[in-house]
Amino acid sequence: TTATERRDARQEIEESCELLRRKREIEGEFDYLRRQMIRNGGV
């Protein structure tokens, strides 16, 4: 592999990690909102 290909691969991995982190944050917010609704007698 060339140096450019290695750099691209590392960048792809970093972007994937960033997306996963953001996904977990969003899921955590939804979880929190759902618990709030249940506590308030919602669905």
PDB file of N, CA and C in Angstrom:
ATOM      1  N   THR A   1       0.845  -1.212   0.000  1.00  0.00           N
ATOM      2  CA  THR A   1       0.000   0.000   0.000  1.00  0.00           C
ATOM      3  C   THR A   1       0.869   1.246   0.000  1.00  0.00           C
ATOM      4  N   THR A   2       0.391   2.294  -0.617  1.00  0.00           N
ATOM      5  CA  THR A   2       1.127   3.554  -0.641  1.00  0.00           C
ATOM      6  C   THR A   2       0.841   4.326   0.636  1.00  0.00           C
ATOM      7  N   ALA A   3       1.624   5.342   0.883  1.00  0.00           N
ATOM      8  CA  ALA A   3       1.418   6.169   2.067  1.00  0.00           C
ATOM      9  C   ALA A   3       0.049   6.836   2.004  1.00  0.00           C
ATOM     10  N   THR A   4      -0.363   7.207   0.800  1.00  0.00           N
ATOM     11  CA  THR A   4      -1.666   7.876   0.647  1.00  0.00           C
ATOM     12  C   THR A   4      -2.797   6.932   1.029  1.00  0.00           C
ATOM     13  N   GLU A   5      -2.690   5.672   0.588  1.00  0.00           N
ATOM     14  CA  GLU A   5      -3.734   4.702   0.912  1.00  0.00           C
ATOM     15  C   GLU A   5      -3.803   4.465   2.414  1.00  0.00           C
ATOM     16  N   ARG A   6      -2.644   4.406   3.071  1.00  0.00           N
ATOM     17  CA  ARG A   6      -2.646   4.200   4.523  1.00  0.00           C
ATOM     18  C   ARG A   6      -3.307   5.378   5.218  1.00  0.00           C
ATOM     19  N   ARG A   7      -2.994   6.594   4.741  1.00  0.00           N
ATOM     20  CA  ARG A   7      -3.586   7.779   5.362  1.00  0.00           C
ATOM     21  C   ARG A   7      -5.101   7.769   5.166  1.00  0.00           C
ATOM     22  N   ASP A   8      -5.560   7.409   3.961  1.00  0.00           N
ATOM     23  CA  ASP A   8      -6.996   7.359   3.692  1.00  0.00           C
ATOM     24  C   ASP A   8      -7.674   6.346   4.592  1.00  0.00           C
ATOM     25  N   ALA A   9      -7.045   5.188   4.771  1.00  0.00           N
ATOM     26  CA  ALA A   9      -7.628   4.147   5.613  1.00  0.00           C
ATOM     27  C   ALA A   9      -7.744   4.639   7.054  1.00  0.00           C
ATOM     28  N   ARG A  10      -6.691   5.306   7.548  1.00  0.00           N
ATOM     29  CA  ARG A  10      -6.725   5.802   8.920  1.00  0.00           C
ATOM     30  C   ARG A  10      -7.812   6.854   9.064  1.00  0.00           C
ATOM     31  N   GLN A  11      -7.958   7.699   8.050  1.00  0.00           N
ATOM     32  CA  GLN A  11      -8.987   8.739   8.102  1.00  0.00           C
ATOM     33  C   GLN A  11     -10.372   8.098   8.121  1.00  0.00           C
ATOM     34  N   GLU A  12     -10.564   7.029   7.329  1.00  0.00           N
ATOM     35  CA  GLU A  12     -11.848   6.347   7.301  1.00  0.00           C
ATOM     36  C   GLU A  12     -12.178   5.773   8.663  1.00  0.00           C
ATOM     37  N   ILE A  13     -11.175   5.174   9.313  1.00  0.00           N
ATOM     38  CA  ILE A  13     -11.393   4.601  10.639  1.00  0.00           C
ATOM     39  C   ILE A  13     -11.760   5.691  11.637  1.00  0.00           C
ATOM     40  N   GLU A  14     -11.049   6.832  11.576  1.00  0.00           N
ATOM     41  CA  GLU A  14     -11.343   7.931  12.498  1.00  0.00           C
ATOM     42  C   GLU A  14     -12.761   8.448  12.279  1.00  0.00           C
ATOM     43  N   GLU A  15     -13.178   8.554  10.998  1.00  0.00           N
ATOM     44  CA  GLU A  15     -14.528   9.043  10.715  1.00  0.00           C
ATOM     45  C   GLU A  15     -15.565   8.045  11.213  1.00  0.00           C
ATOM     46  N   SER A  16     -15.278   6.744  11.071  1.00  0.00           N
ATOM     47  CA  SER A  16     -16.206   5.730  11.553  1.00  0.00           C
ATOM     48  C   SER A  16     -16.359   5.818  13.067  1.00  0.00           C
ATOM     49  N   CYS A  17     -15.240   6.007  13.761  1.00  0.00           N
ATOM     50  CA  CYS A  17     -15.297   6.130  15.216  1.00  0.00           C
ATOM     51  C   CYS A  17     -16.107   7.358  15.611  1.00  0.00           C
ATOM     52  N   GLU A  18     -15.928   8.452  14.893  1.00  0.00           N
ATOM     53  CA  GLU A  18     -16.663   9.682  15.181  1.00  0.00           C
ATOM     54  C   GLU A  18     -18.157   9.457  14.976  1.00  0.00           C
ATOM     55  N   LEU A  19     -18.522   8.755  13.894  1.00  0.00           N
ATOM     56  CA  LEU A  19     -19.937   8.490  13.629  1.00  0.00           C
ATOM     57  C   LEU A  19     -20.526   7.606  14.717  1.00  0.00           C
ATOM     58  N   LEU A  20     -19.774   6.591  15.138  1.00  0.00           N
ATOM     59  CA  LEU A  20     -20.267   5.702  16.196  1.00  0.00           C
ATOM     60  C   LEU A  20     -20.478   6.471  17.485  1.00  0.00           C
ATOM     61  N   ARG A  21     -19.537   7.360  17.805  1.00  0.00           N
ATOM     62  CA  ARG A  21     -19.634   8.141  19.032  1.00  0.00           C
ATOM     63  C   ARG A  21     -20.884   9.035  18.988  1.00  0.00           C
ATOM     64  N   ARG A  22     -21.098   9.675  17.824  1.00  0.00           N
ATOM     65  CA  ARG A  22     -22.253  10.556  17.673  1.00  0.00           C
ATOM     66  C   ARG A  22     -23.549   9.746  17.746  1.00  0.00           C
ATOM     67  N   LYS A  23     -23.533   8.548  17.162  1.00  0.00           N
ATOM     68  CA  LYS A  23     -24.707   7.675  17.179  1.00  0.00           C
ATOM     69  C   LYS A  23     -25.068   7.315  18.623  1.00  0.00           C
ATOM     70  N   ARG A  24     -24.050   6.978  19.430  1.00  0.00           N
ATOM     71  CA  ARG A  24     -24.308   6.630  20.833  1.00  0.00           C
ATOM     72  C   ARG A  24     -24.853   7.831  21.595  1.00  0.00           C
ATOM     73  N   GLU A  25     -24.319   9.025  21.305  1.00  0.00           N
ATOM     74  CA  GLU A  25     -24.813  10.229  21.980  1.00  0.00           C
ATOM     75  C   GLU A  25     -26.290  10.447  21.661  1.00  0.00           C
ATOM     76  N   ILE A  26     -26.639  10.306  20.378  1.00  0.00           N
ATOM     77  CA  ILE A  26     -28.031  10.521  19.961  1.00  0.00           C
ATOM     78  C   ILE A  26     -28.937   9.475  20.603  1.00  0.00           C
ATOM     79  N   GLU A  27     -28.494   8.212  20.605  1.00  0.00           N
ATOM     80  CA  GLU A  27     -29.294   7.152  21.212  1.00  0.00           C
ATOM     81  C   GLU A  27     -29.476   7.421  22.699  1.00  0.00           C
ATOM     82  N   GLY A  28     -28.453   7.950  23.349  1.00  0.00           N
ATOM     83  CA  GLY A  28     -28.559   8.271  24.769  1.00  0.00           C
ATOM     84  C   GLY A  28     -29.586   9.372  25.003  1.00  0.00           C
ATOM     85  N   GLU A  29     -29.620  10.358  24.109  1.00  0.00           N
ATOM     86  CA  GLU A  29     -30.592  11.445  24.247  1.00  0.00           C
ATOM     87  C   GLU A  29     -32.013  10.913  24.058  1.00  0.00           C
ATOM     88  N   PHE A  30     -32.207  10.041  23.067  1.00  0.00           N
ATOM     89  CA  PHE A  30     -33.534   9.462  22.843  1.00  0.00           C
ATOM     90  C   PHE A  30     -33.962   8.668  24.067  1.00  0.00           C
ATOM     91  N   ASP A  31     -33.013   7.901  24.611  1.00  0.00           N
ATOM     92  CA  ASP A  31     -33.298   7.093  25.792  1.00  0.00           C
ATOM     93  C   ASP A  31     -33.762   7.994  26.934  1.00  0.00           C
ATOM     94  N   TYR A  32     -33.058   9.097  27.129  1.00  0.00           N
ATOM     95  CA  TYR A  32     -33.395  10.046  28.194  1.00  0.00           C
ATOM     96  C   TYR A  32     -34.789  10.632  27.965  1.00  0.00           C
ATOM     97  N   LEU A  33     -35.062  11.047  26.728  1.00  0.00           N
ATOM     98  CA  LEU A  33     -36.364  11.635  26.416  1.00  0.00           C
ATOM     99  C   LEU A  33     -37.479  10.619  26.652  1.00  0.00           C
ATOM    100  N   ARG A  34     -37.236   9.369  26.258  1.00  0.00           N
ATOM    101  CA  ARG A  34     -38.253   8.337  26.430  1.00  0.00           C
ATOM    102  C   ARG A  34     -38.548   8.122  27.914  1.00  0.00           C
ATOM    103  N   ARG A  35     -37.503   8.104  28.734  1.00  0.00           N
ATOM    104  CA  ARG A  35     -37.711   7.931  30.173  1.00  0.00           C
ATOM    105  C   ARG A  35     -38.480   9.108  30.757  1.00  0.00           C
ATOM    106  N   GLN A  36     -38.181  10.320  30.274  1.00  0.00           N
ATOM    107  CA  GLN A  36     -38.899  11.505  30.752  1.00  0.00           C
ATOM    108  C   GLN A  36     -40.385  11.394  30.417  1.00  0.00           C
ATOM    109  N   MET A  37     -40.695  10.946  29.189  1.00  0.00           N
ATOM    110  CA  MET A  37     -42.086  10.816  28.773  1.00  0.00           C
ATOM    111  C   MET A  37     -42.806   9.782  29.627  1.00  0.00           C
ATOM    112  N   ILE A  38     -42.149   8.656  29.893  1.00  0.00           N
ATOM    113  CA  ILE A  38     -42.758   7.607  30.718  1.00  0.00           C
ATOM    114  C   ILE A  38     -43.027   8.158  32.116  1.00  0.00           C
ATOM    115  N   ARG A  39     -42.071   8.917  32.638  1.00  0.00           N
ATOM    116  CA  ARG A  39     -42.226   9.470  33.978  1.00  0.00           C
ATOM    117  C   ARG A  39     -43.393  10.455  34.022  1.00  0.00           C
ATOM    118  N   ASN A  40     -43.624  11.143  32.898  1.00  0.00           N
ATOM    119  CA  ASN A  40     -44.710  12.119  32.836  1.00  0.00           C
ATOM    120  C   ASN A  40     -46.037  11.487  32.420  1.00  0.00           C
ATOM    121  N   GLY A  41     -46.070  10.152  32.378  1.00  0.00           N
ATOM    122  CA  GLY A  41     -47.315   9.478  32.048  1.00  0.00           C
ATOM    123  C   GLY A  41     -47.602   9.401  30.567  1.00  0.00           C
ATOM    124  N   GLY A  42     -46.573   9.616  29.739  1.00  0.00           N
ATOM    125  CA  GLY A  42     -46.776   9.529  28.304  1.00  0.00           C
ATOM    126  C   GLY A  42     -46.656   8.094  27.828  1.00  0.00           C
ATOM    127  N   VAL A  43     -46.475   7.923  26.515  1.00  0.00           N
ATOM    128  CA  VAL A  43     -46.379   6.586  25.942  1.00  0.00           C
ATOM    129  C   VAL A  43     -45.022   5.971  26.291  1.00  0.00           C
TER     130      VAL A  43
END
